[in-house]
Amino acid sequence: MSRFDQIYRKVALTIAGNSAVERLLSEQGKGLAGRFVAGDTPAQAIEAIHKLARSGILHNMDLLGEFVSDPASANANADAVLQMLNEMHAAGIRPYNSIKLSALGQGQQVNGHDLGESNARRIVARAKEFGGFINLDMEDHTRVDITLATFRRLAEEFGHAHVGTVLQSYLYRSEEDLRSLEDLRPNLRIVKGAYLEPATVAMQNKPDIDAAYRRLVYEHLKAGHYCNVATHDHHIIYDVMHFALAYGIPKSQFEFQMLYGVREDFQKELAAQGYTVRSYIPYGTEWYGYYSRRIAERPQNVMFVLRGLL
Ligand code: FDA
């Protein structure tokens, strides 16, 4: 990330947080989000799964939505994910889904239990029943402790074959977190991190974030655990391939994950070379937060918005 990119990202995420901008884009920008979102309904999302499967690319489904403050909305979100699992199973598709605990009631106490965790437990139990897998997405740094604690309990209960989580390389704490999870033999997704975080908790320079990214992936692979290398950064992707060859790590111990609608040709190319590639496919109507983070990642994406709005 050049200095320009760093400033751009900060400005874009700040503007996206402005309520007037959110209103304007929510009203005008829905069609534009289509580049990154598979559709409003489970049926449209399942259509996207089939389409990608024809190119040898696997799926990771994400019902859009985050940060609900009342239990009824949290439970409704959990029910919608369960419904999706049922529909995937009925369509003969092994569920592989991501969930955001903030959308499921994380931090709200119901009957003495964290609602986010209770809802996640229902979802992981159903996924396990169908032989599937649930990943707990990582959100802003204030949620890392509680998300990792939930992950630990669910992994102990259901096993690492059915639940995983995410570490963000921009956080100073992530290498320590990796070591603290070691006993679970966790299935982890490594990302750079998508939120606007203060310098007190997160690195701000791309070279530092990239170096930390490589360290996390290499350490996790060397420990013998399954790694989801989630990045569009071809420098890192090629380095991981070389690292795996040098250390005798089989292709079956890692996969590349990218976002739906981003570098699609590259995704197909990697799949054609025999690597496991999984596309993170968002669906649903709550696309604003997700979409604004994608715009913040890349100045060129703003042009889509401006062209569409004008
Ligand atoms: P970076 O932003 O450094 O980009 C490297 C290169 O990739 C660019 O130079 C460009 O060539 C290409 N590129 C990147 N973004 C592009 C785009 N939008 N369009 C076209 N080309 C692009 N974050 C988080 O905080 N919590 C989470 O749970 C997740 N989950 C997650 C799952 C998956 C599957 C992915 C791929 C990403 C996430 N993220 C995430 C987001 C992640 O933290 C990060 O913001 C984005 O992946 C962008 O960073 P890159 O690693 O792609 O590299």
Short mmCIF file of C-alpha atoms and ligand atoms in Angstrom, two decimals:
data_model
loop_
_atom_site.label_atom_id
_atom_site.label_comp_id
_atom_site.label_asym_id
_atom_site.label_seq_id
_atom_site.Cartn_x
_atom_site.Cartn_y
_atom_site.Cartn_z
CA MET A 1 0.00 0.00 0.00
CA SER A 2 1.55 3.30 -1.05
CA ARG A 3 1.12 6.39 1.12
CA PHE A 4 -1.69 7.40 -1.26
CA ASP A 5 -3.42 4.03 -0.79
CA GLN A 6 -3.17 4.30 2.98
CA ILE A 7 -4.72 7.76 3.01
CA TYR A 8 -7.34 6.70 0.46
CA ARG A 9 -8.37 3.72 2.61
CA LYS A 10 -8.69 5.83 5.73
CA VAL A 11 -10.73 8.51 3.94
CA ALA A 12 -12.98 5.95 2.20
CA LEU A 13 -13.78 4.10 5.43
CA THR A 14 -14.45 7.38 7.23
CA ILE A 15 -16.75 8.65 4.47
CA ALA A 16 -18.56 5.29 4.37
CA GLY A 17 -19.29 5.68 8.09
CA ASN A 18 -21.12 8.97 7.47
CA SER A 19 -24.89 8.45 7.75
CA ALA A 20 -25.77 10.80 4.85
CA VAL A 21 -23.40 8.88 2.55
CA GLU A 22 -24.87 5.60 3.77
CA ARG A 23 -28.40 6.86 2.97
CA LEU A 24 -27.43 8.02 -0.52
CA LEU A 25 -25.56 4.84 -1.42
CA SER A 26 -28.18 2.57 0.13
CA GLU A 27 -30.83 4.21 -2.04
CA GLN A 28 -28.82 4.59 -5.24
CA GLY A 29 -26.10 1.99 -5.10
CA LYS A 30 -27.85 -1.36 -4.84
CA GLY A 31 -27.35 -2.35 -8.46
CA LEU A 32 -23.67 -1.53 -8.13
CA ALA A 33 -23.19 -3.91 -5.24
CA GLY A 34 -24.11 -6.71 -7.66
CA ARG A 35 -20.50 -6.95 -8.72
CA PHE A 36 -19.57 -8.23 -5.26
CA VAL A 37 -22.88 -9.75 -4.07
CA ALA A 38 -24.43 -12.93 -5.51
CA GLY A 39 -28.07 -11.88 -4.99
CA ASP A 40 -30.74 -11.16 -2.40
CA THR A 41 -31.99 -14.71 -1.89
CA PRO A 42 -30.58 -18.15 -1.00
CA ALA A 43 -31.75 -19.41 -4.41
CA GLN A 44 -29.64 -16.79 -6.22
CA ALA A 45 -26.69 -17.57 -3.97
CA ILE A 46 -27.02 -21.29 -4.74
CA GLU A 47 -27.04 -20.42 -8.43
CA ALA A 48 -23.67 -18.68 -7.91
CA ILE A 49 -22.30 -21.81 -6.18
CA HIS A 50 -23.19 -23.92 -9.22
CA LYS A 51 -21.66 -21.39 -11.60
CA LEU A 52 -18.34 -21.29 -9.73
CA ALA A 53 -18.31 -25.07 -9.35
CA ARG A 54 -18.22 -25.33 -13.15
CA SER A 55 -14.80 -23.61 -12.98
CA GLY A 56 -13.63 -25.87 -10.16
CA ILE A 57 -14.07 -23.17 -7.50
CA LEU A 58 -15.58 -23.94 -4.10
CA HIS A 59 -17.94 -21.74 -2.10
CA ASN A 60 -17.99 -19.97 1.25
CA MET A 61 -21.42 -18.41 1.79
CA ASP A 62 -21.92 -15.22 3.76
CA LEU A 63 -25.34 -13.85 4.68
CA LEU A 64 -24.73 -10.10 4.66
CA GLY A 65 -25.39 -8.13 7.82
CA GLU A 66 -23.55 -7.07 10.97
CA PHE A 67 -24.01 -5.32 14.32
CA VAL A 68 -27.61 -5.93 15.43
CA SER A 69 -28.59 -4.57 18.83
CA ASP A 70 -31.76 -6.52 19.65
CA PRO A 71 -32.20 -10.26 20.27
CA ALA A 72 -35.11 -10.59 17.82
CA SER A 73 -32.97 -9.42 14.88
CA ALA A 74 -30.06 -11.59 16.03
CA ASN A 75 -32.28 -14.69 16.19
CA ALA A 76 -33.83 -13.87 12.81
CA ASN A 77 -30.32 -13.68 11.28
CA ALA A 78 -29.41 -17.04 12.80
CA ASP A 79 -32.65 -18.57 11.48
CA ALA A 80 -31.84 -17.23 8.02
CA VAL A 81 -28.41 -18.91 8.10
CA LEU A 82 -30.03 -22.18 9.26
CA GLN A 83 -32.49 -21.89 6.40
CA MET A 84 -29.58 -21.49 3.99
CA LEU A 85 -27.86 -24.58 5.41
CA ASN A 86 -31.07 -26.54 4.88
CA GLU A 87 -31.39 -25.32 1.32
CA MET A 88 -27.77 -26.11 0.51
CA HIS A 89 -28.12 -29.59 1.97
CA ALA A 90 -31.34 -30.15 0.01
CA ALA A 91 -29.53 -29.08 -3.17
CA GLY A 92 -26.77 -31.65 -2.50
CA ILE A 93 -24.20 -28.98 -1.56
CA ARG A 94 -21.93 -29.42 1.46
CA PRO A 95 -22.41 -26.30 3.60
CA TYR A 96 -19.37 -24.07 3.98
CA ASN A 97 -20.54 -20.76 5.44
CA SER A 98 -19.13 -17.76 7.25
CA ILE A 99 -20.91 -15.95 10.05
CA LYS A 100 -20.38 -12.63 11.79
CA LEU A 101 -21.06 -12.95 15.51
CA SER A 102 -22.06 -9.27 15.73
CA ALA A 103 -25.03 -10.09 13.49
CA LEU A 104 -26.04 -12.97 15.77
CA GLY A 105 -26.19 -11.08 19.07
CA GLN A 106 -22.58 -11.11 20.30
CA GLY A 107 -22.35 -9.09 23.53
CA GLN A 108 -26.08 -9.47 24.35
CA GLN A 109 -26.78 -11.64 27.40
CA VAL A 110 -29.84 -13.90 27.17
CA ASN A 111 -30.49 -16.36 30.04
CA GLY A 112 -26.93 -15.79 31.24
CA HIS A 113 -25.36 -16.71 27.89
CA ASP A 114 -23.86 -14.66 25.10
CA LEU A 115 -26.51 -14.68 22.37
CA GLY A 116 -23.96 -14.55 19.55
CA GLU A 117 -22.37 -17.72 20.85
CA SER A 118 -25.71 -19.49 21.43
CA ASN A 119 -26.78 -18.70 17.87
CA ALA A 120 -23.40 -19.75 16.47
CA ARG A 121 -23.73 -23.03 18.39
CA ARG A 122 -27.09 -23.74 16.71
CA ILE A 123 -25.54 -23.02 13.33
CA VAL A 124 -22.38 -25.10 13.83
CA ALA A 125 -24.47 -28.01 15.15
CA ARG A 126 -26.65 -27.95 12.02
CA ALA A 127 -23.62 -27.64 9.73
CA LYS A 128 -21.97 -30.61 11.43
CA GLU A 129 -25.15 -32.63 10.95
CA PHE A 130 -24.78 -31.97 7.20
CA GLY A 131 -21.01 -32.64 7.19
CA GLY A 132 -20.35 -28.93 6.70
CA PHE A 133 -18.10 -26.20 8.05
CA ILE A 134 -18.69 -22.79 9.64
CA ASN A 135 -16.13 -20.01 9.83
CA LEU A 136 -16.40 -17.25 12.42
CA ASP A 137 -15.41 -14.06 10.59
CA MET A 138 -13.23 -11.61 12.51
CA GLU A 139 -14.57 -8.08 12.92
CA ASP A 140 -13.07 -4.98 14.56
CA HIS A 141 -10.41 -5.35 17.27
CA THR A 142 -12.84 -4.83 20.16
CA ARG A 143 -14.42 -8.19 19.27
CA VAL A 144 -11.32 -10.35 18.94
CA ASP A 145 -11.19 -11.64 22.55
CA ILE A 146 -14.84 -12.62 22.67
CA THR A 147 -14.75 -14.15 19.17
CA LEU A 148 -11.68 -16.27 19.98
CA ALA A 149 -13.26 -17.38 23.27
CA THR A 150 -16.41 -18.46 21.39
CA PHE A 151 -14.28 -20.18 18.77
CA ARG A 152 -12.40 -22.13 21.45
CA ARG A 153 -15.61 -23.41 23.06
CA LEU A 154 -17.18 -24.36 19.72
CA ALA A 155 -14.01 -26.04 18.44
CA GLU A 156 -13.77 -28.08 21.65
CA GLU A 157 -17.43 -29.05 21.31
CA PHE A 158 -17.70 -29.74 17.57
CA GLY A 159 -14.10 -30.29 16.43
CA HIS A 160 -11.84 -28.33 14.07
CA ALA A 161 -13.32 -30.09 11.05
CA HIS A 162 -16.57 -28.18 11.53
CA VAL A 163 -15.65 -24.73 12.83
CA GLY A 164 -12.83 -22.29 12.17
CA THR A 165 -12.02 -18.63 12.59
CA VAL A 166 -9.87 -15.80 11.26
CA LEU A 167 -6.70 -13.97 12.29
CA GLN A 168 -5.89 -10.51 10.89
CA SER A 169 -2.21 -9.82 10.18
CA TYR A 170 -2.53 -6.06 10.79
CA LEU A 171 -3.18 -6.65 14.52
CA TYR A 172 -0.05 -6.75 16.67
CA ARG A 173 -1.62 -9.45 18.82
CA SER A 174 -2.28 -12.03 16.07
CA GLU A 175 0.97 -13.99 16.31
CA GLU A 176 0.35 -14.50 20.01
CA ASP A 177 -3.26 -15.46 19.27
CA LEU A 178 -2.03 -18.05 16.77
CA ARG A 179 0.12 -19.67 19.47
CA SER A 180 -2.69 -19.56 22.01
CA LEU A 181 -4.95 -21.56 19.66
CA GLU A 182 -2.31 -24.18 18.81
CA ASP A 183 -3.77 -26.92 21.05
CA LEU A 184 -7.01 -26.85 19.03
CA ARG A 185 -5.20 -27.72 15.76
CA PRO A 186 -7.37 -24.98 14.29
CA ASN A 187 -8.52 -24.47 10.74
CA LEU A 188 -7.70 -20.78 10.33
CA ARG A 189 -8.26 -18.16 7.67
CA ILE A 190 -5.47 -15.60 7.55
CA VAL A 191 -6.41 -12.13 6.24
CA LYS A 192 -4.72 -8.73 6.30
CA GLY A 193 -7.70 -7.04 8.02
CA ALA A 194 -10.44 -4.80 6.63
CA TYR A 195 -11.38 -2.40 9.44
CA LEU A 196 -10.22 1.11 10.27
CA GLU A 197 -8.07 0.37 13.33
CA PRO A 198 -5.95 2.73 15.46
CA ALA A 199 -2.15 2.55 15.41
CA THR A 200 -2.22 1.46 19.04
CA VAL A 201 -3.52 -1.97 18.04
CA ALA A 202 -2.81 -2.36 14.32
CA MET A 203 0.10 -1.88 11.94
CA GLN A 204 -0.53 0.89 9.44
CA ASN A 205 2.07 0.11 6.73
CA LYS A 206 1.57 -2.42 3.96
CA PRO A 207 5.11 -3.90 4.13
CA ASP A 208 4.68 -4.62 7.86
CA ILE A 209 1.18 -6.08 7.36
CA ASP A 210 2.39 -8.24 4.45
CA ALA A 211 5.40 -9.51 6.41
CA ALA A 212 3.18 -10.37 9.38
CA TYR A 213 0.79 -12.11 6.97
CA ARG A 214 3.54 -14.37 5.65
CA ARG A 215 4.77 -15.15 9.18
CA LEU A 216 1.28 -16.21 10.30
CA VAL A 217 0.71 -18.45 7.29
CA TYR A 218 4.16 -20.04 7.43
CA GLU A 219 4.00 -20.72 11.16
CA HIS A 220 0.52 -22.22 10.87
CA LEU A 221 1.53 -24.44 7.97
CA LYS A 222 4.76 -25.56 9.62
CA ALA A 223 2.74 -26.55 12.69
CA GLY A 224 0.83 -28.91 10.38
CA HIS A 225 -2.57 -27.22 10.52
CA TYR A 226 -5.00 -26.35 7.75
CA CYS A 227 -4.64 -22.82 6.44
CA ASN A 228 -7.03 -20.69 4.40
CA VAL A 229 -4.81 -18.19 2.63
CA ALA A 230 -7.35 -15.42 2.06
CA THR A 231 -5.83 -12.69 -0.07
CA HIS A 232 -5.84 -11.35 -3.64
CA ASP A 233 -2.16 -10.51 -3.34
CA HIS A 234 -0.40 -12.58 -5.99
CA HIS A 235 3.05 -11.88 -4.46
CA ILE A 236 1.93 -13.58 -1.26
CA ILE A 237 0.11 -16.36 -3.11
CA TYR A 238 3.22 -17.25 -5.14
CA ASP A 239 5.39 -17.10 -2.02
CA VAL A 240 3.04 -19.48 -0.20
CA MET A 241 3.24 -21.91 -3.14
CA HIS A 242 7.05 -21.81 -3.01
CA PHE A 243 7.07 -22.14 0.77
CA ALA A 244 4.83 -25.21 0.56
CA LEU A 245 7.11 -26.82 -2.02
CA ALA A 246 10.25 -26.05 0.00
CA TYR A 247 8.82 -27.47 3.24
CA GLY A 248 7.01 -30.44 1.71
CA ILE A 249 3.59 -29.13 2.69
CA PRO A 250 0.94 -30.85 0.57
CA LYS A 251 -1.64 -28.92 -1.43
CA SER A 252 -4.27 -30.65 0.72
CA GLN A 253 -3.15 -28.64 3.78
CA PHE A 254 -4.10 -25.22 2.49
CA GLU A 255 -6.40 -23.39 0.14
CA PHE A 256 -6.62 -19.98 -1.46
CA GLN A 257 -9.67 -17.90 -0.70
CA MET A 258 -10.76 -14.75 -2.51
CA LEU A 259 -13.85 -12.60 -2.59
CA TYR A 260 -16.65 -13.15 -5.09
CA GLY A 261 -16.21 -10.80 -8.03
CA VAL A 262 -12.53 -10.06 -7.33
CA ARG A 263 -9.72 -11.38 -9.60
CA GLU A 264 -12.00 -14.07 -11.02
CA ASP A 265 -9.56 -15.05 -13.78
CA PHE A 266 -6.81 -15.53 -11.22
CA GLN A 267 -9.13 -17.73 -9.13
CA LYS A 268 -9.82 -19.92 -12.17
CA GLU A 269 -6.13 -20.08 -13.06
CA LEU A 270 -5.17 -21.32 -9.56
CA ALA A 271 -7.97 -23.89 -9.59
CA ALA A 272 -6.79 -25.13 -13.00
CA GLN A 273 -3.30 -25.60 -11.50
CA GLY A 274 -4.77 -28.01 -8.94
CA TYR A 275 -4.96 -25.69 -5.93
CA THR A 276 -8.09 -25.61 -3.83
CA VAL A 277 -9.73 -22.23 -4.39
CA ARG A 278 -12.75 -20.98 -2.50
CA SER A 279 -14.80 -17.90 -3.27
CA TYR A 280 -16.36 -15.95 -0.40
CA ILE A 281 -19.87 -15.34 -1.69
CA PRO A 282 -21.99 -12.69 0.04
CA TYR A 283 -25.75 -12.72 -0.46
CA GLY A 284 -28.70 -10.89 1.09
CA THR A 285 -29.88 -7.32 1.27
CA GLU A 286 -27.61 -5.83 3.97
CA TRP A 287 -24.73 -5.11 1.64
CA TYR A 288 -23.66 -1.61 2.67
CA GLY A 289 -20.91 -2.36 5.24
CA TYR A 290 -19.42 -5.12 3.10
CA TYR A 291 -19.50 -3.02 -0.05
CA SER A 292 -17.89 0.03 1.55
CA ARG A 293 -14.95 -2.08 2.78
CA ARG A 294 -14.40 -3.35 -0.78
CA ILE A 295 -14.40 0.22 -2.08
CA ALA A 296 -11.90 1.20 0.60
CA GLU A 297 -9.55 -1.59 -0.48
CA ARG A 298 -9.09 -0.33 -3.99
CA PRO A 299 -9.39 3.15 -5.52
CA GLN A 300 -10.45 1.67 -8.90
CA ASN A 301 -13.61 0.32 -7.26
CA VAL A 302 -14.79 3.89 -6.62
CA MET A 303 -15.11 4.37 -10.37
CA PHE A 304 -17.85 1.71 -10.42
CA VAL A 305 -19.78 3.68 -7.83
CA LEU A 306 -19.34 7.05 -9.52
CA ARG A 307 -20.18 5.72 -12.98
CA GLY A 308 -23.29 4.04 -11.58
CA LEU A 309 -24.47 7.03 -9.57
CA LEU A 310 -23.98 9.45 -12.44
P1 FDA B 1 -4.21 -5.97 -0.67
O1 FDA B 1 -5.37 -5.10 -0.30
O2 FDA B 1 -2.85 -5.62 -0.19
O3 FDA B 1 -4.20 -6.14 -2.23
C1 FDA B 1 -3.19 -6.85 -2.91
C2 FDA B 1 -3.49 -6.86 -4.40
O4 FDA B 1 -4.66 -7.63 -4.63
C3 FDA B 1 -3.81 -5.49 -4.98
O5 FDA B 1 -2.65 -4.79 -5.34
C4 FDA B 1 -4.67 -5.85 -6.15
O6 FDA B 1 -3.84 -6.28 -7.20
C5 FDA B 1 -5.46 -7.03 -5.63
N1 FDA B 1 -6.77 -6.63 -5.03
C6 FDA B 1 -7.02 -6.44 -3.71
N2 FDA B 1 -8.32 -6.11 -3.50
C7 FDA B 1 -8.88 -6.05 -4.71
C8 FDA B 1 -10.19 -5.73 -5.17
N3 FDA B 1 -11.18 -5.42 -4.32
N4 FDA B 1 -10.41 -5.77 -6.50
C9 FDA B 1 -9.42 -6.12 -7.37
N5 FDA B 1 -8.17 -6.43 -6.99
C10 FDA B 1 -7.90 -6.39 -5.70
N6 FDA B 1 -11.13 -9.10 6.70
C11 FDA B 1 -11.42 -9.08 8.03
O7 FDA B 1 -11.07 -8.11 8.72
N7 FDA B 1 -12.13 -10.12 8.60
C12 FDA B 1 -12.51 -11.22 7.88
O8 FDA B 1 -13.12 -12.14 8.45
C13 FDA B 1 -12.19 -11.25 6.49
N8 FDA B 1 -12.54 -12.31 5.71
C14 FDA B 1 -12.08 -12.39 4.42
C15 FDA B 1 -12.32 -13.53 3.66
C16 FDA B 1 -11.77 -13.64 2.39
C17 FDA B 1 -12.00 -14.88 1.59
C18 FDA B 1 -10.96 -12.59 1.86
C19 FDA B 1 -10.32 -12.69 0.51
C20 FDA B 1 -10.78 -11.44 2.58
C21 FDA B 1 -11.33 -11.31 3.84
N9 FDA B 1 -11.15 -10.15 4.59
C22 FDA B 1 -11.49 -10.15 5.93
C23 FDA B 1 -10.65 -8.91 3.94
C24 FDA B 1 -9.15 -8.73 4.09
O9 FDA B 1 -8.83 -8.41 5.43
C25 FDA B 1 -8.62 -7.62 3.16
O10 FDA B 1 -9.25 -6.41 3.49
C26 FDA B 1 -8.85 -7.91 1.69
O11 FDA B 1 -8.62 -9.24 1.38
C27 FDA B 1 -7.89 -7.05 0.83
O12 FDA B 1 -6.57 -7.37 1.12
P2 FDA B 1 -5.69 -8.35 0.21
O13 FDA B 1 -5.15 -9.40 1.10
O14 FDA B 1 -6.44 -8.86 -0.93
O15 FDA B 1 -4.42 -7.49 -0.21
#
